[in-house]
Amino acid sequence: MHLHDIPSLWHLRMVNGGLAHIWADGYEEVDGSYVFDVLATVSVADQPHIAVTGAGLANPEKVCVTVARIPMNAVQDLHTAKMGMDLPYCACDQGQ
């Protein structure tokens, strides 16, 4: 697996007072959870072994890989330190 960019650092203040740090290119809100992804190149043979959430149309090896899934009701606040791409979605969701 090869990452396409340096991921951004996301800070999640949890409702229980804890703080989570997640490195990801972006996130989506899916079924009541924040799903954090990185954009990577992964061989088609290796894709069944990881959590692929989307693939590019032009290159099936360019995929979004889930790195964390956090229930939204457990999160009080979410923001990024703006170190990488800082996308509110993974780029392959746009067919890139």
XYZ file of N, CA, C and O in Angstrom:
384
model
N 0.852 -1.172 0.000
C 0.000 0.000 0.000
C 0.896 1.231 0.000
O 1.847 1.325 0.766
N 0.567 2.167 -0.872
C 1.315 3.415 -0.997
C 0.339 4.576 -0.828
O -0.641 4.685 -1.568
N 0.594 5.447 0.156
C -0.267 6.612 0.362
C 0.014 7.662 -0.697
O 1.154 7.847 -1.114
N -1.016 8.388 -1.124
C -0.867 9.390 -2.169
C -0.408 10.735 -1.648
O 0.091 11.552 -2.411
N -0.601 10.996 -0.368
C -0.230 12.277 0.214
C -0.004 12.061 1.701
O -0.399 11.037 2.257
N 0.606 13.030 2.335
C 0.728 12.982 3.790
C -0.662 13.239 4.359
O -1.275 14.267 4.054
N -1.194 12.312 5.167
C -2.534 12.525 5.719
C -2.574 13.714 6.669
O -1.551 14.154 7.187
N -3.759 14.205 6.892
C -3.983 15.279 7.862
C -4.181 14.671 9.241
O -4.631 13.527 9.377
N -3.879 15.450 10.251
C -4.105 15.024 11.624
C -5.450 15.575 12.079
O -5.654 16.793 12.092
N -6.363 14.694 12.429
C -7.698 15.067 12.892
C -7.768 14.885 14.398
O -7.285 13.884 14.938
N -8.357 15.868 15.076
C -8.535 15.823 16.530
C -10.015 15.639 16.822
O -10.846 16.398 16.331
N -10.322 14.656 17.624
C -11.701 14.417 18.036
C -11.775 14.537 19.549
O -11.106 13.778 20.265
N -12.532 15.500 20.043
C -12.807 15.617 21.470
C -14.017 14.732 21.732
O -15.076 14.923 21.150
N -13.840 13.748 22.581
C -14.887 12.777 22.835
C -15.825 13.286 23.937
O -15.420 14.082 24.785
N -17.059 12.823 23.922
C -18.034 13.260 24.928
C -17.627 12.817 26.331
O -18.013 13.451 27.314
N -16.811 11.791 26.449
C -16.343 11.335 27.760
C -15.121 12.114 28.247
O -14.533 11.777 29.263
N -14.708 13.148 27.485
C -13.563 13.975 27.870
C -12.251 13.557 27.244
O -11.261 14.271 27.358
N -12.213 12.418 26.594
C -10.989 11.948 25.957
C -10.707 12.695 24.660
O -11.537 13.459 24.155
N -9.510 12.485 24.128
C -9.099 13.097 22.869
C -8.513 12.010 21.983
O -7.636 11.257 22.410
N -9.022 11.909 20.760
C -8.505 10.946 19.788
C -7.801 11.714 18.673
O -8.250 12.789 18.271
N -6.696 11.156 18.188
C -5.951 11.730 17.071
C -5.941 10.700 15.948
O -5.544 9.561 16.157
N -6.377 11.111 14.757
C -6.460 10.198 13.620
C -5.773 10.836 12.416
O -6.047 11.984 12.082
N -4.889 10.082 11.779
C -4.251 10.522 10.537
C -5.079 9.998 9.381
O -5.230 8.788 9.209
N -5.644 10.919 8.575
C -6.492 10.521 7.443
C -6.559 11.659 6.431
O -6.335 12.821 6.775
N -6.891 11.327 5.199
C -7.054 12.341 4.156
C -8.391 13.059 4.272
O -8.536 14.188 3.839
N -9.365 12.402 4.837
C -10.685 12.996 4.967
C -11.624 12.056 5.674
O -11.224 10.985 6.129
N -12.877 12.476 5.775
C -13.869 11.634 6.435
C -15.231 11.839 5.788
O -15.462 12.801 5.076
N -16.111 10.893 6.061
C -17.512 10.968 5.650
C -18.364 10.639 6.860
O -17.903 9.969 7.786
N -19.601 11.079 6.845
C -20.565 10.690 7.851
C -21.387 9.555 7.250
O -22.107 9.750 6.268
N -21.255 8.352 7.815
C -21.909 7.161 7.278
C -22.635 6.425 8.402
O -21.998 5.992 9.366
N -23.946 6.312 8.271
C -24.754 5.541 9.224
C -24.445 5.895 10.678
O -24.263 5.013 11.519
N -24.348 7.187 10.972
C -24.132 7.626 12.342
C -22.701 7.528 12.836
O -22.445 7.645 14.037
N -21.759 7.345 11.918
C -20.340 7.279 12.290
C -19.519 8.209 11.413
O -19.880 8.476 10.265
N -18.410 8.693 11.969
C -17.394 9.362 11.164
C -16.485 8.255 10.641
O -15.934 7.474 11.420
N -16.338 8.175 9.315
C -15.483 7.172 8.695
C -14.311 7.904 8.063
O -14.486 8.685 7.123
N -13.117 7.661 8.595
C -11.897 8.324 8.141
C -11.176 7.433 7.146
O -11.014 6.230 7.385
N -10.730 8.031 6.028
C -10.081 7.301 4.939
C -8.755 7.930 4.560
O -8.537 9.122 4.781
N -7.904 7.110 3.949
C -6.708 7.600 3.266
C -6.813 7.174 1.815
O -7.385 6.125 1.495
N -6.270 7.980 0.914
C -6.202 7.642 -0.499
C -4.873 6.931 -0.735
O -3.812 7.448 -0.373
N -4.945 5.738 -1.308
C -3.748 4.918 -1.465
C -3.797 4.139 -2.763
O -4.855 3.978 -3.372
N -2.633 3.658 -3.155
C -2.540 2.711 -4.253
C -2.354 1.335 -3.632
O -1.418 1.123 -2.863
N -3.279 0.434 -3.948
C -3.257 -0.922 -3.401
C -3.524 -1.885 -4.550
O -4.483 -1.694 -5.313
N -2.709 -2.919 -4.675
C -2.930 -3.887 -5.753
C -4.309 -4.515 -5.595
O -4.824 -4.671 -4.489
N -4.897 -4.882 -6.713
C -6.225 -5.507 -6.702
C -6.187 -6.787 -5.861
O -7.140 -7.100 -5.143
N -5.082 -7.515 -5.903
C -4.950 -8.758 -5.134
C -4.969 -8.511 -3.624
O -5.457 -9.349 -2.861
N -4.474 -7.362 -3.170
C -4.431 -7.057 -1.739
C -5.708 -6.400 -1.220
O -5.941 -6.367 -0.016
N -6.543 -5.881 -2.092
C -7.728 -5.137 -1.665
C -8.709 -5.935 -0.816
O -9.309 -5.373 0.100
N -8.898 -7.252 -1.037
C -9.830 -7.986 -0.166
C -9.387 -8.061 1.291
O -10.179 -8.382 2.166
N -8.136 -7.730 1.577
C -7.594 -7.848 2.926
C -7.647 -6.548 3.722
O -7.201 -6.519 4.867
N -8.159 -5.480 3.114
C -8.256 -4.188 3.793
C -9.661 -3.615 3.594
O -10.431 -4.131 2.794
N -9.981 -2.548 4.302
C -11.313 -1.932 4.229
C -11.341 -0.885 3.125
O -11.152 0.302 3.371
N -11.573 -1.304 1.889
C -11.663 -0.400 0.747
C -13.076 0.177 0.708
O -14.056 -0.560 0.717
N -13.173 1.515 0.680
C -14.486 2.163 0.675
C -14.840 2.781 -0.667
O -15.964 3.237 -0.857
N -13.909 2.832 -1.587
C -14.171 3.380 -2.908
C -12.956 3.192 -3.783
O -11.849 2.999 -3.290
N -13.181 3.229 -5.098
C -12.084 3.066 -6.047
C -12.209 4.083 -7.159
O -13.316 4.493 -7.510
N -11.080 4.489 -7.691
C -11.068 5.407 -8.812
C -11.562 4.729 -10.073
O -11.342 3.535 -10.274
N -12.228 5.472 -10.922
C -12.748 4.894 -12.158
C -11.641 4.594 -13.160
O -11.667 3.591 -13.852
N -10.656 5.484 -13.236
C -9.597 5.335 -14.228
C -8.537 4.318 -13.793
O -7.885 3.713 -14.639
N -8.362 4.139 -12.486
C -7.324 3.242 -11.973
C -7.893 2.451 -10.797
O -8.031 2.985 -9.705
N -8.207 1.163 -10.978
C -8.811 0.381 -9.894
C -7.885 0.139 -8.704
O -8.333 -0.315 -7.665
N -6.603 0.451 -8.850
C -5.682 0.310 -7.718
C -5.642 1.566 -6.856
O -5.082 1.551 -5.770
N -6.234 2.661 -7.312
C -6.308 3.905 -6.527
C -7.600 3.835 -5.713
O -8.692 3.945 -6.262
N -7.464 3.627 -4.412
C -8.624 3.358 -3.571
C -8.608 4.206 -2.300
O -7.568 4.736 -1.892
N -9.778 4.312 -1.686
C -9.895 4.874 -0.346
C -9.903 3.708 0.628
O -10.630 2.728 0.418
N -9.105 3.825 1.679
C -8.987 2.779 2.684
C -9.413 3.359 4.025
O -8.894 4.401 4.451
N -10.352 2.705 4.688
C -10.803 3.162 5.993
C -9.729 2.909 7.041
O -9.207 1.798 7.139
N -9.421 3.956 7.809
C -8.452 3.824 8.897
C -9.116 3.923 10.265
O -8.533 3.511 11.264
N -10.334 4.477 10.331
C -11.052 4.565 11.609
C -12.530 4.797 11.356
O -12.916 5.447 10.382
N -13.351 4.264 12.252
C -14.803 4.484 12.244
C -15.189 4.792 13.686
O -15.032 3.956 14.565
N -15.692 6.019 13.914
C -16.020 6.489 15.253
C -17.497 6.885 15.298
O -17.933 7.700 14.474
N -18.271 6.347 16.237
C -19.679 6.753 16.333
C -19.799 8.262 16.576
O -19.121 8.822 17.437
N -20.659 8.920 15.784
C -20.818 10.374 15.892
C -21.315 10.788 17.275
O -20.924 11.845 17.783
N -22.147 9.970 17.904
C -22.676 10.345 19.213
C -21.629 10.254 20.317
O -21.872 10.689 21.444
N -20.439 9.726 20.013
C -19.338 9.683 20.971
C -18.406 10.877 20.829
O -17.499 11.072 21.637
N -18.639 11.708 19.795
C -17.741 12.828 19.481
C -18.407 14.150 19.829
O -19.511 14.435 19.377
N -17.712 14.954 20.623
C -18.198 16.289 20.975
C -17.775 17.316 19.938
O -18.543 18.195 19.570
N -16.521 17.215 19.454
C -15.971 18.194 18.529
C -14.970 17.509 17.618
O -14.265 16.594 18.043
N -14.902 17.968 16.369
C -14.003 17.392 15.368
C -13.359 18.525 14.596
O -14.046 19.419 14.107
N -12.028 18.520 14.519
C -11.337 19.496 13.688
C -9.995 18.923 13.244
O -9.546 17.908 13.748
N -9.369 19.594 12.286
C -8.100 19.132 11.735
C -6.994 20.135 11.998
O -7.244 21.329 12.141
N -5.775 19.619 12.032
C -4.589 20.457 12.191
C -4.072 20.938 10.845
O -3.060 21.631 10.782
N -4.758 20.577 9.746
C -4.443 21.037 8.379
C -3.009 20.742 7.951
O -2.298 21.611 7.498
N -2.631 19.494 8.086
C -1.274 19.110 7.707
C -1.201 18.461 6.331
O -0.169 18.434 5.718
N -2.305 17.900 5.846
C -2.298 17.200 4.566
C -3.364 17.758 3.650
O -3.561 18.962 3.562
N -4.103 16.868 2.999
C -5.082 17.273 2.002
C -6.329 17.916 2.613
O -6.964 18.747 2.007
N -6.733 17.503 3.818
C -7.895 18.059 4.516
C -9.170 18.021 3.693
O -9.874 19.005 3.565
N -9.474 16.887 3.154
C -10.699 16.740 2.378
C -11.848 16.318 3.285
O -11.660 15.489 4.157
N -13.046 16.829 3.065
C -14.188 16.344 3.831
C -14.723 15.038 3.251
O -15.753 14.548 3.650
N -14.036 14.493 2.277
C -14.402 13.246 1.621
C -13.121 12.665 1.050
O -12.101 13.337 0.972
N -13.161 11.440 0.669
C -12.003 10.831 0.029
C -12.068 11.103 -1.466
O -13.136 11.002 -2.070
N -10.962 11.466 -2.082
C -10.952 11.917 -3.479
C -11.496 10.881 -4.452
O -12.040 11.229 -5.476
N -11.374 9.600 -4.134
C -11.860 8.603 -5.099
C -13.380 8.587 -5.157
O -13.939 8.069 -6.101
N -14.061 9.158 -4.163
C -15.509 9.257 -4.226
C -15.958 10.155 -5.375
O -17.098 10.098 -5.799
N -15.076 10.990 -5.861
C -15.374 11.878 -6.960
C -14.897 11.303 -8.288
O -14.812 12.004 -9.272
N -14.504 10.012 -8.300
C -14.078 9.364 -9.541
C -12.671 9.743 -9.952
O -12.300 9.548 -11.083
N -11.883 10.243 -9.032
C -10.511 10.654 -9.355
C -9.550 9.528 -9.105
O -9.744 8.667 -8.352
